[in-house]
Amino acid sequence: MKNIIKILGGCALALAVAGSASAGSFEDSMGRCLTKNANTRDAAMVMLECTADAGKLSGCKVLDNTQPNKGFDKAALCVAEALPMGSKTGVVKVPMRFPGGG
């Protein structure tokens, strides 16, 4: 649980440091990934485990998906490619919440 809190805090800090242009491009990437892979009206939570290095995530795998076979796993993996990680390194767990209703 502490790692999840650290990642969420790190993601928020990375977005704040990266500035609004990068944050906007991340939000655009998230929207594209979700629209391409899953139904935006549905909600889901996906937990990834990835390797963080040089400000990026790689080698991600899905640990948990509340909506199996609905494309949220693919959407989360796609979003992970654009998620800014700042200086965090090592194996990290990345929770992704897709709120639905869109």
PDB file of N, CA and C in Angstrom:
ATOM      1  N   MET A   1       0.826  -1.195   0.000  1.00  0.00           N
ATOM      2  CA  MET A   1       0.000   0.000   0.000  1.00  0.00           C
ATOM      3  C   MET A   1       0.869   1.257   0.000  1.00  0.00           C
ATOM      4  N   LYS A   2       1.975   1.215   0.742  1.00  0.00           N
ATOM      5  CA  LYS A   2       2.856   2.380   0.782  1.00  0.00           C
ATOM      6  C   LYS A   2       3.451   2.669  -0.588  1.00  0.00           C
ATOM      7  N   ASN A   3       3.781   1.594  -1.357  1.00  0.00           N
ATOM      8  CA  ASN A   3       4.320   1.802  -2.702  1.00  0.00           C
ATOM      9  C   ASN A   3       3.291   2.463  -3.600  1.00  0.00           C
ATOM     10  N   ILE A   4       2.029   2.079  -3.464  1.00  0.00           N
ATOM     11  CA  ILE A   4       0.977   2.681  -4.279  1.00  0.00           C
ATOM     12  C   ILE A   4       0.869   4.168  -3.977  1.00  0.00           C
ATOM     13  N   ILE A   5       0.896   4.511  -2.698  1.00  0.00           N
ATOM     14  CA  ILE A   5       0.815   5.918  -2.312  1.00  0.00           C
ATOM     15  C   ILE A   5       2.018   6.683  -2.853  1.00  0.00           C
ATOM     16  N   LYS A   6       3.199   6.084  -2.779  1.00  0.00           N
ATOM     17  CA  LYS A   6       4.398   6.730  -3.314  1.00  0.00           C
ATOM     18  C   LYS A   6       4.270   6.960  -4.816  1.00  0.00           C
ATOM     19  N   ILE A   7       3.753   5.971  -5.538  1.00  0.00           N
ATOM     20  CA  ILE A   7       3.607   6.102  -6.990  1.00  0.00           C
ATOM     21  C   ILE A   7       2.608   7.192  -7.319  1.00  0.00           C
ATOM     22  N   LEU A   8       1.464   7.188  -6.651  1.00  0.00           N
ATOM     23  CA  LEU A   8       0.472   8.228  -6.914  1.00  0.00           C
ATOM     24  C   LEU A   8       1.034   9.606  -6.623  1.00  0.00           C
ATOM     25  N   GLY A   9       1.740   9.727  -5.525  1.00  0.00           N
ATOM     26  CA  GLY A   9       2.374  11.003  -5.192  1.00  0.00           C
ATOM     27  C   GLY A   9       3.437  11.364  -6.207  1.00  0.00           C
ATOM     28  N   GLY A  10       4.211  10.383  -6.620  1.00  0.00           N
ATOM     29  CA  GLY A  10       5.245  10.615  -7.624  1.00  0.00           C
ATOM     30  C   GLY A  10       4.663  11.032  -8.956  1.00  0.00           C
ATOM     31  N   CYS A  11       3.550  10.402  -9.342  1.00  0.00           N
ATOM     32  CA  CYS A  11       2.892  10.761 -10.605  1.00  0.00           C
ATOM     33  C   CYS A  11       2.364  12.195 -10.540  1.00  0.00           C
ATOM     34  N   ALA A  12       1.761  12.546  -9.418  1.00  0.00           N
ATOM     35  CA  ALA A  12       1.240  13.911  -9.269  1.00  0.00           C
ATOM     36  C   ALA A  12       2.380  14.913  -9.299  1.00  0.00           C
ATOM     37  N   LEU A  13       3.469  14.590  -8.608  1.00  0.00           N
ATOM     38  CA  LEU A  13       4.620  15.486  -8.597  1.00  0.00           C
ATOM     39  C   LEU A  13       5.243  15.588  -9.987  1.00  0.00           C
ATOM     40  N   ALA A  14       5.345  14.475 -10.679  1.00  0.00           N
ATOM     41  CA  ALA A  14       5.926  14.491 -12.028  1.00  0.00           C
ATOM     42  C   ALA A  14       5.091  15.350 -12.955  1.00  0.00           C
ATOM     43  N   LEU A  15       3.778  15.250 -12.840  1.00  0.00           N
ATOM     44  CA  LEU A  15       2.908  16.079 -13.677  1.00  0.00           C
ATOM     45  C   LEU A  15       3.067  17.552 -13.332  1.00  0.00           C
ATOM     46  N   ALA A  16       3.190  17.859 -12.051  1.00  0.00           N
ATOM     47  CA  ALA A  16       3.347  19.254 -11.640  1.00  0.00           C
ATOM     48  C   ALA A  16       4.679  19.817 -12.129  1.00  0.00           C
ATOM     49  N   VAL A  17       5.728  19.029 -12.023  1.00  0.00           N
ATOM     50  CA  VAL A  17       7.049  19.481 -12.447  1.00  0.00           C
ATOM     51  C   VAL A  17       7.131  19.583 -13.963  1.00  0.00           C
ATOM     52  N   ALA A  18       6.504  18.648 -14.657  1.00  0.00           N
ATOM     53  CA  ALA A  18       6.587  18.622 -16.115  1.00  0.00           C
ATOM     54  C   ALA A  18       5.896  19.820 -16.742  1.00  0.00           C
ATOM     55  N   GLY A  19       4.956  20.408 -16.034  1.00  0.00           N
ATOM     56  CA  GLY A  19       4.273  21.584 -16.560  1.00  0.00           C
ATOM     57  C   GLY A  19       3.000  21.216 -17.283  1.00  0.00           C
ATOM     58  N   SER A  20       2.232  22.241 -17.607  1.00  0.00           N
ATOM     59  CA  SER A  20       0.912  22.007 -18.186  1.00  0.00           C
ATOM     60  C   SER A  20       0.969  21.414 -19.579  1.00  0.00           C
ATOM     61  N   ALA A  21       1.987  21.710 -20.376  1.00  0.00           N
ATOM     62  CA  ALA A  21       2.072  21.153 -21.729  1.00  0.00           C
ATOM     63  C   ALA A  21       2.231  19.644 -21.673  1.00  0.00           C
ATOM     64  N   SER A  22       3.121  19.164 -20.812  1.00  0.00           N
ATOM     65  CA  SER A  22       3.315  17.733 -20.686  1.00  0.00           C
ATOM     66  C   SER A  22       2.096  17.068 -20.064  1.00  0.00           C
ATOM     67  N   ALA A  23       1.517  17.713 -19.063  1.00  0.00           N
ATOM     68  CA  ALA A  23       0.331  17.154 -18.422  1.00  0.00           C
ATOM     69  C   ALA A  23      -0.787  17.042 -19.434  1.00  0.00           C
ATOM     70  N   GLY A  24      -0.941  18.057 -20.268  1.00  0.00           N
ATOM     71  CA  GLY A  24      -1.969  18.002 -21.307  1.00  0.00           C
ATOM     72  C   GLY A  24      -1.721  16.872 -22.280  1.00  0.00           C
ATOM     73  N   SER A  25      -0.467  16.651 -22.658  1.00  0.00           N
ATOM     74  CA  SER A  25      -0.175  15.570 -23.589  1.00  0.00           C
ATOM     75  C   SER A  25      -0.404  14.215 -22.922  1.00  0.00           C
ATOM     76  N   PHE A  26      -0.141  14.109 -21.617  1.00  0.00           N
ATOM     77  CA  PHE A  26      -0.438  12.870 -20.907  1.00  0.00           C
ATOM     78  C   PHE A  26      -1.940  12.612 -20.894  1.00  0.00           C
ATOM     79  N   GLU A  27      -2.717  13.646 -20.597  1.00  0.00           N
ATOM     80  CA  GLU A  27      -4.174  13.501 -20.595  1.00  0.00           C
ATOM     81  C   GLU A  27      -4.678  13.123 -21.985  1.00  0.00           C
ATOM     82  N   ASP A  28      -4.089  13.709 -23.020  1.00  0.00           N
ATOM     83  CA  ASP A  28      -4.456  13.347 -24.393  1.00  0.00           C
ATOM     84  C   ASP A  28      -4.139  11.883 -24.666  1.00  0.00           C
ATOM     85  N   SER A  29      -2.961  11.442 -24.224  1.00  0.00           N
ATOM     86  CA  SER A  29      -2.567  10.041 -24.417  1.00  0.00           C
ATOM     87  C   SER A  29      -3.535   9.107 -23.700  1.00  0.00           C
ATOM     88  N   MET A  30      -3.906   9.475 -22.478  1.00  0.00           N
ATOM     89  CA  MET A  30      -4.838   8.636 -21.722  1.00  0.00           C
ATOM     90  C   MET A  30      -6.172   8.532 -22.448  1.00  0.00           C
ATOM     91  N   GLY A  31      -6.672   9.657 -22.939  1.00  0.00           N
ATOM     92  CA  GLY A  31      -7.931   9.645 -23.678  1.00  0.00           C
ATOM     93  C   GLY A  31      -7.857   8.793 -24.934  1.00  0.00           C
ATOM     94  N   ARG A  32      -6.759   8.925 -25.673  1.00  0.00           N
ATOM     95  CA  ARG A  32      -6.587   8.124 -26.900  1.00  0.00           C
ATOM     96  C   ARG A  32      -6.505   6.643 -26.574  1.00  0.00           C
ATOM     97  N   CYS A  33      -5.733   6.293 -25.557  1.00  0.00           N
ATOM     98  CA  CYS A  33      -5.570   4.886 -25.183  1.00  0.00           C
ATOM     99  C   CYS A  33      -6.900   4.270 -24.760  1.00  0.00           C
ATOM    100  N   LEU A  34      -7.652   5.007 -23.978  1.00  0.00           N
ATOM    101  CA  LEU A  34      -8.937   4.494 -23.499  1.00  0.00           C
ATOM    102  C   LEU A  34      -9.926   4.356 -24.641  1.00  0.00           C
ATOM    103  N   THR A  35     -10.033   5.374 -25.471  1.00  0.00           N
ATOM    104  CA  THR A  35     -10.972   5.340 -26.594  1.00  0.00           C
ATOM    105  C   THR A  35     -10.634   4.211 -27.568  1.00  0.00           C
ATOM    106  N   LYS A  36      -9.358   3.984 -27.790  1.00  0.00           N
ATOM    107  CA  LYS A  36      -8.908   2.955 -28.732  1.00  0.00           C
ATOM    108  C   LYS A  36      -9.161   1.544 -28.212  1.00  0.00           C
ATOM    109  N   ASN A  37      -9.028   1.327 -26.906  1.00  0.00           N
ATOM    110  CA  ASN A  37      -9.009  -0.025 -26.352  1.00  0.00           C
ATOM    111  C   ASN A  37     -10.218  -0.444 -25.524  1.00  0.00           C
ATOM    112  N   ALA A  38     -10.966   0.505 -24.979  1.00  0.00           N
ATOM    113  CA  ALA A  38     -12.051   0.146 -24.059  1.00  0.00           C
ATOM    114  C   ALA A  38     -13.233   1.093 -24.243  1.00  0.00           C
ATOM    115  N   ASN A  39     -14.343   0.745 -23.624  1.00  0.00           N
ATOM    116  CA  ASN A  39     -15.549   1.557 -23.671  1.00  0.00           C
ATOM    117  C   ASN A  39     -15.451   2.645 -22.600  1.00  0.00           C
ATOM    118  N   THR A  40     -15.484   3.899 -23.009  1.00  0.00           N
ATOM    119  CA  THR A  40     -15.327   5.002 -22.067  1.00  0.00           C
ATOM    120  C   THR A  40     -16.496   5.139 -21.099  1.00  0.00           C
ATOM    121  N   ARG A  41     -17.604   4.476 -21.363  1.00  0.00           N
ATOM    122  CA  ARG A  41     -18.751   4.536 -20.446  1.00  0.00           C
ATOM    123  C   ARG A  41     -18.568   3.612 -19.241  1.00  0.00           C
ATOM    124  N   ASP A  42     -17.705   2.594 -19.392  1.00  0.00           N
ATOM    125  CA  ASP A  42     -17.475   1.631 -18.310  1.00  0.00           C
ATOM    126  C   ASP A  42     -16.364   2.125 -17.378  1.00  0.00           C
ATOM    127  N   ALA A  43     -16.440   1.701 -16.141  1.00  0.00           N
ATOM    128  CA  ALA A  43     -15.408   2.023 -15.158  1.00  0.00           C
ATOM    129  C   ALA A  43     -14.577   0.783 -14.882  1.00  0.00           C
ATOM    130  N   ALA A  44     -13.307   0.990 -14.535  1.00  0.00           N
ATOM    131  CA  ALA A  44     -12.434  -0.137 -14.210  1.00  0.00           C
ATOM    132  C   ALA A  44     -11.235   0.357 -13.417  1.00  0.00           C
ATOM    133  N   MET A  45     -10.596  -0.577 -12.740  1.00  0.00           N
ATOM    134  CA  MET A  45      -9.341  -0.322 -12.027  1.00  0.00           C
ATOM    135  C   MET A  45      -8.361  -1.388 -12.492  1.00  0.00           C
ATOM    136  N   VAL A  46      -7.177  -0.954 -12.915  1.00  0.00           N
ATOM    137  CA  VAL A  46      -6.141  -1.874 -13.374  1.00  0.00           C
ATOM    138  C   VAL A  46      -4.877  -1.596 -12.583  1.00  0.00           C
ATOM    139  N   MET A  47      -4.242  -2.650 -12.092  1.00  0.00           N
ATOM    140  CA  MET A  47      -2.970  -2.522 -11.384  1.00  0.00           C
ATOM    141  C   MET A  47      -1.874  -3.094 -12.268  1.00  0.00           C
ATOM    142  N   LEU A  48      -0.877  -2.261 -12.556  1.00  0.00           N
ATOM    143  CA  LEU A  48       0.269  -2.684 -13.346  1.00  0.00           C
ATOM    144  C   LEU A  48       1.496  -2.813 -12.450  1.00  0.00           C
ATOM    145  N   GLU A  49       2.425  -3.642 -12.875  1.00  0.00           N
ATOM    146  CA  GLU A  49       3.749  -3.683 -12.276  1.00  0.00           C
ATOM    147  C   GLU A  49       4.722  -3.410 -13.407  1.00  0.00           C
ATOM    148  N   CYS A  50       5.568  -2.396 -13.227  1.00  0.00           N
ATOM    149  CA  CYS A  50       6.464  -1.946 -14.287  1.00  0.00           C
ATOM    150  C   CYS A  50       7.854  -1.676 -13.717  1.00  0.00           C
ATOM    151  N   THR A  51       8.791  -1.491 -14.618  1.00  0.00           N
ATOM    152  CA  THR A  51      10.120  -1.039 -14.252  1.00  0.00           C
ATOM    153  C   THR A  51      10.230   0.431 -14.625  1.00  0.00           C
ATOM    154  N   ALA A  52      10.595   1.259 -13.650  1.00  0.00           N
ATOM    155  CA  ALA A  52      10.772   2.695 -13.882  1.00  0.00           C
ATOM    156  C   ALA A  52      12.258   2.986 -14.041  1.00  0.00           C
ATOM    157  N   ASP A  53      12.585   3.744 -15.092  1.00  0.00           N
ATOM    158  CA  ASP A  53      13.966   4.147 -15.324  1.00  0.00           C
ATOM    159  C   ASP A  53      13.988   5.304 -16.311  1.00  0.00           C
ATOM    160  N   ALA A  54      14.828   6.264 -16.066  1.00  0.00           N
ATOM    161  CA  ALA A  54      15.009   7.416 -16.964  1.00  0.00           C
ATOM    162  C   ALA A  54      13.695   8.140 -17.233  1.00  0.00           C
ATOM    163  N   GLY A  55      12.824   8.212 -16.221  1.00  0.00           N
ATOM    164  CA  GLY A  55      11.581   8.959 -16.358  1.00  0.00           C
ATOM    165  C   GLY A  55      10.470   8.239 -17.108  1.00  0.00           C
ATOM    166  N   LYS A  56      10.674   6.962 -17.443  1.00  0.00           N
ATOM    167  CA  LYS A  56       9.671   6.209 -18.192  1.00  0.00           C
ATOM    168  C   LYS A  56       9.440   4.848 -17.553  1.00  0.00           C
ATOM    169  N   LEU A  57       8.322   4.232 -17.945  1.00  0.00           N
ATOM    170  CA  LEU A  57       8.003   2.879 -17.507  1.00  0.00           C
ATOM    171  C   LEU A  57       8.245   1.907 -18.648  1.00  0.00           C
ATOM    172  N   SER A  58       8.694   0.701 -18.306  1.00  0.00           N
ATOM    173  CA  SER A  58       8.867  -0.344 -19.314  1.00  0.00           C
ATOM    174  C   SER A  58       8.557  -1.701 -18.691  1.00  0.00           C
ATOM    175  N   GLY A  59       8.413  -2.703 -19.530  1.00  0.00           N
ATOM    176  CA  GLY A  59       8.199  -4.062 -19.048  1.00  0.00           C
ATOM    177  C   GLY A  59       6.968  -4.222 -18.185  1.00  0.00           C
ATOM    178  N   CYS A  60       5.924  -3.473 -18.473  1.00  0.00           N
ATOM    179  CA  CYS A  60       4.718  -3.515 -17.647  1.00  0.00           C
ATOM    180  C   CYS A  60       3.939  -4.807 -17.844  1.00  0.00           C
ATOM    181  N   LYS A  61       3.365  -5.278 -16.743  1.00  0.00           N
ATOM    182  CA  LYS A  61       2.451  -6.423 -16.806  1.00  0.00           C
ATOM    183  C   LYS A  61       1.257  -6.122 -15.918  1.00  0.00           C
ATOM    184  N   VAL A  62       0.129  -6.692 -16.281  1.00  0.00           N
ATOM    185  CA  VAL A  62      -1.117  -6.479 -15.549  1.00  0.00           C
ATOM    186  C   VAL A  62      -1.181  -7.441 -14.369  1.00  0.00           C
ATOM    187  N   LEU A  63      -1.339  -6.877 -13.158  1.00  0.00           N
ATOM    188  CA  LEU A  63      -1.494  -7.691 -11.950  1.00  0.00           C
ATOM    189  C   LEU A  63      -2.957  -7.918 -11.620  1.00  0.00           C
ATOM    190  N   ASP A  64      -3.793  -6.908 -11.877  1.00  0.00           N
ATOM    191  CA  ASP A  64      -5.215  -7.005 -11.545  1.00  0.00           C
ATOM    192  C   ASP A  64      -6.005  -6.126 -12.502  1.00  0.00           C
ATOM    193  N   ASN A  65      -7.201  -6.579 -12.832  1.00  0.00           N
ATOM    194  CA  ASN A  65      -8.079  -5.860 -13.752  1.00  0.00           C
ATOM    195  C   ASN A  65      -9.516  -6.148 -13.335  1.00  0.00           C
ATOM    196  N   THR A  66     -10.254  -5.118 -12.918  1.00  0.00           N
ATOM    197  CA  THR A  66     -11.624  -5.327 -12.435  1.00  0.00           C
ATOM    198  C   THR A  66     -12.618  -5.585 -13.557  1.00  0.00           C
ATOM    199  N   GLN A  67     -12.223  -5.333 -14.802  1.00  0.00           N
ATOM    200  CA  GLN A  67     -13.112  -5.567 -15.953  1.00  0.00           C
ATOM    201  C   GLN A  67     -12.365  -6.403 -17.007  1.00  0.00           C
ATOM    202  N   PRO A  68     -12.123  -7.694 -16.721  1.00  0.00           N
ATOM    203  CA  PRO A  68     -11.400  -8.519 -17.686  1.00  0.00           C
ATOM    204  C   PRO A  68     -12.143  -8.603 -19.022  1.00  0.00           C
ATOM    205  N   ASN A  69     -11.371  -8.747 -20.084  1.00  0.00           N
ATOM    206  CA  ASN A  69     -11.906  -8.906 -21.448  1.00  0.00           C
ATOM    207  C   ASN A  69     -12.676  -7.686 -21.946  1.00  0.00           C
ATOM    208  N   LYS A  70     -12.425  -6.524 -21.354  1.00  0.00           N
ATOM    209  CA  LYS A  70     -13.096  -5.294 -21.792  1.00  0.00           C
ATOM    210  C   LYS A  70     -12.111  -4.271 -22.360  1.00  0.00           C
ATOM    211  N   GLY A  71     -10.821  -4.631 -22.443  1.00  0.00           N
ATOM    212  CA  GLY A  71      -9.825  -3.755 -23.044  1.00  0.00           C
ATOM    213  C   GLY A  71      -9.129  -2.790 -22.109  1.00  0.00           C
ATOM    214  N   PHE A  72      -9.524  -2.782 -20.834  1.00  0.00           N
ATOM    215  CA  PHE A  72      -8.888  -1.852 -19.900  1.00  0.00           C
ATOM    216  C   PHE A  72      -7.435  -2.213 -19.629  1.00  0.00           C
ATOM    217  N   ASP A  73      -7.105  -3.503 -19.719  1.00  0.00           N
ATOM    218  CA  ASP A  73      -5.707  -3.899 -19.562  1.00  0.00           C
ATOM    219  C   ASP A  73      -4.853  -3.297 -20.667  1.00  0.00           C
ATOM    220  N   LYS A  74      -5.347  -3.349 -21.893  1.00  0.00           N
ATOM    221  CA  LYS A  74      -4.615  -2.757 -23.026  1.00  0.00           C
ATOM    222  C   LYS A  74      -4.541  -1.237 -22.890  1.00  0.00           C
ATOM    223  N   ALA A  75      -5.629  -0.623 -22.441  1.00  0.00           N
ATOM    224  CA  ALA A  75      -5.635   0.829 -22.249  1.00  0.00           C
ATOM    225  C   ALA A  75      -4.606   1.234 -21.188  1.00  0.00           C
ATOM    226  N   ALA A  76      -4.531   0.491 -20.089  1.00  0.00           N
ATOM    227  CA  ALA A  76      -3.583   0.801 -19.021  1.00  0.00           C
ATOM    228  C   ALA A  76      -2.141   0.654 -19.501  1.00  0.00           C
ATOM    229  N   LEU A  77      -1.868  -0.403 -20.258  1.00  0.00           N
ATOM    230  CA  LEU A  77      -0.519  -0.594 -20.793  1.00  0.00           C
ATOM    231  C   LEU A  77      -0.150   0.530 -21.752  1.00  0.00           C
ATOM    232  N   CYS A  78      -1.107   0.982 -22.540  1.00  0.00           N
ATOM    233  CA  CYS A  78      -0.895   2.096 -23.460  1.00  0.00           C
ATOM    234  C   CYS A  78      -0.617   3.388 -22.687  1.00  0.00           C
ATOM    235  N   VAL A  79      -1.394   3.652 -21.657  1.00  0.00           N
ATOM    236  CA  VAL A  79      -1.213   4.854 -20.836  1.00  0.00           C
ATOM    237  C   VAL A  79       0.157   4.830 -20.155  1.00  0.00           C
ATOM    238  N   ALA A  80       0.584   3.656 -19.701  1.00  0.00           N
ATOM    239  CA  ALA A  80       1.864   3.532 -19.007  1.00  0.00           C
ATOM    240  C   ALA A  80       3.032   4.017 -19.872  1.00  0.00           C
ATOM    241  N   GLU A  81       2.910   3.858 -21.178  1.00  0.00           N
ATOM    242  CA  GLU A  81       3.977   4.309 -22.087  1.00  0.00           C
ATOM    243  C   GLU A  81       4.177   5.826 -22.014  1.00  0.00           C
ATOM    244  N   ALA A  82       3.119   6.569 -21.674  1.00  0.00           N
ATOM    245  CA  ALA A  82       3.193   8.034 -21.647  1.00  0.00           C
ATOM    246  C   ALA A  82       3.264   8.604 -20.229  1.00  0.00           C
ATOM    247  N   LEU A  83       3.161   7.758 -19.219  1.00  0.00           N
ATOM    248  CA  LEU A  83       3.122   8.231 -17.835  1.00  0.00           C
ATOM    249  C   LEU A  83       4.489   8.749 -17.394  1.00  0.00           C
ATOM    250  N   PRO A  84       4.586  10.027 -17.018  1.00  0.00           N
ATOM    251  CA  PRO A  84       5.869  10.571 -16.558  1.00  0.00           C
ATOM    252  C   PRO A  84       6.206  10.038 -15.170  1.00  0.00           C
ATOM    253  N   MET A  85       7.439   9.581 -14.994  1.00  0.00           N
ATOM    254  CA  MET A  85       7.845   8.974 -13.724  1.00  0.00           C
ATOM    255  C   MET A  85       8.888   9.771 -12.963  1.00  0.00           C
ATOM    256  N   GLY A  86       9.338  10.875 -13.492  1.00  0.00           N
ATOM    257  CA  GLY A  86      10.344  11.663 -12.783  1.00  0.00           C
ATOM    258  C   GLY A  86      11.601  10.854 -12.556  1.00  0.00           C
ATOM    259  N   SER A  87      12.148  10.904 -11.358  1.00  0.00           N
ATOM    260  CA  SER A  87      13.411  10.226 -11.067  1.00  0.00           C
ATOM    261  C   SER A  87      13.231   8.850 -10.433  1.00  0.00           C
ATOM    262  N   LYS A  88      12.008   8.379 -10.333  1.00  0.00           N
ATOM    263  CA  LYS A  88      11.734   7.067  -9.717  1.00  0.00           C
ATOM    264  C   LYS A  88      12.396   5.974 -10.546  1.00  0.00           C
ATOM    265  N   THR A  89      13.063   5.014  -9.880  1.00  0.00           N
ATOM    266  CA  THR A  89      13.671   3.875 -10.560  1.00  0.00           C
ATOM    267  C   THR A  89      13.304   2.591  -9.831  1.00  0.00           C
ATOM    268  N   GLY A  90      13.373   1.487 -10.549  1.00  0.00           N
ATOM    269  CA  GLY A  90      13.094   0.180  -9.963  1.00  0.00           C
ATOM    270  C   GLY A  90      11.712  -0.320 -10.328  1.00  0.00           C
ATOM    271  N   VAL A  91      11.330  -1.407  -9.693  1.00  0.00           N
ATOM    272  CA  VAL A  91      10.024  -2.016  -9.936  1.00  0.00           C
ATOM    273  C   VAL A  91       8.977  -1.247  -9.140  1.00  0.00           C
ATOM    274  N   VAL A  92       7.912  -0.840  -9.821  1.00  0.00           N
ATOM    275  CA  VAL A  92       6.852  -0.065  -9.192  1.00  0.00           C
ATOM    276  C   VAL A  92       5.490  -0.652  -9.552  1.00  0.00           C
ATOM    277  N   LYS A  93       4.547  -0.473  -8.660  1.00  0.00           N
ATOM    278  CA  LYS A  93       3.156  -0.826  -8.940  1.00  0.00           C
ATOM    279  C   LYS A  93       2.431   0.456  -9.290  1.00  0.00           C
ATOM    280  N   VAL A  94       1.657   0.391 -10.371  1.00  0.00           N
ATOM    281  CA  VAL A  94       0.979   1.587 -10.878  1.00  0.00           C
ATOM    282  C   VAL A  94      -0.515   1.310 -10.965  1.00  0.00           C
ATOM    283  N   PRO A  95      -1.315   1.907 -10.084  1.00  0.00           N
ATOM    284  CA  PRO A  95      -2.766   1.742 -10.173  1.00  0.00           C
ATOM    285  C   PRO A  95      -3.335   2.721 -11.203  1.00  0.00           C
ATOM    286  N   MET A  96      -4.253   2.248 -12.018  1.00  0.00           N
ATOM    287  CA  MET A  96      -4.913   3.110 -12.977  1.00  0.00           C
ATOM    288  C   MET A  96      -6.420   2.952 -12.818  1.00  0.00           C
ATOM    289  N   ARG A  97      -7.066   4.075 -12.609  1.00  0.00           N
ATOM    290  CA  ARG A  97      -8.516   4.092 -12.429  1.00  0.00           C
ATOM    291  C   ARG A  97      -9.147   4.753 -13.642  1.00  0.00           C
ATOM    292  N   PHE A  98     -10.045   4.040 -14.267  1.00  0.00           N
ATOM    293  CA  PHE A  98     -10.812   4.574 -15.388  1.00  0.00           C
ATOM    294  C   PHE A  98     -12.236   4.801 -14.868  1.00  0.00           C
ATOM    295  N   PRO A  99     -12.651   6.062 -14.702  1.00  0.00           N
ATOM    296  CA  PRO A  99     -13.893   6.357 -13.997  1.00  0.00           C
ATOM    297  C   PRO A  99     -15.177   6.027 -14.759  1.00  0.00           C
ATOM    298  N   GLY A 100     -15.107   5.929 -16.070  1.00  0.00           N
ATOM    299  CA  GLY A 100     -16.311   5.649 -16.851  1.00  0.00           C
ATOM    300  C   GLY A 100     -17.219   6.855 -16.951  1.00  0.00           C
ATOM    301  N   GLY A 101     -18.331   6.675 -17.605  1.00  0.00           N
ATOM    302  CA  GLY A 101     -19.316   7.725 -17.737  1.00  0.00           C
ATOM    303  C   GLY A 101     -19.078   8.656 -18.897  1.00  0.00           C
ATOM    304  N   GLY A 102     -17.983   8.457 -19.669  1.00  0.00           N
ATOM    305  CA  GLY A 102     -17.645   9.370 -20.758  1.00  0.00           C
ATOM    306  C   GLY A 102     -18.297   9.099 -22.064  1.00  0.00           C
TER     307      GLY A 102
END
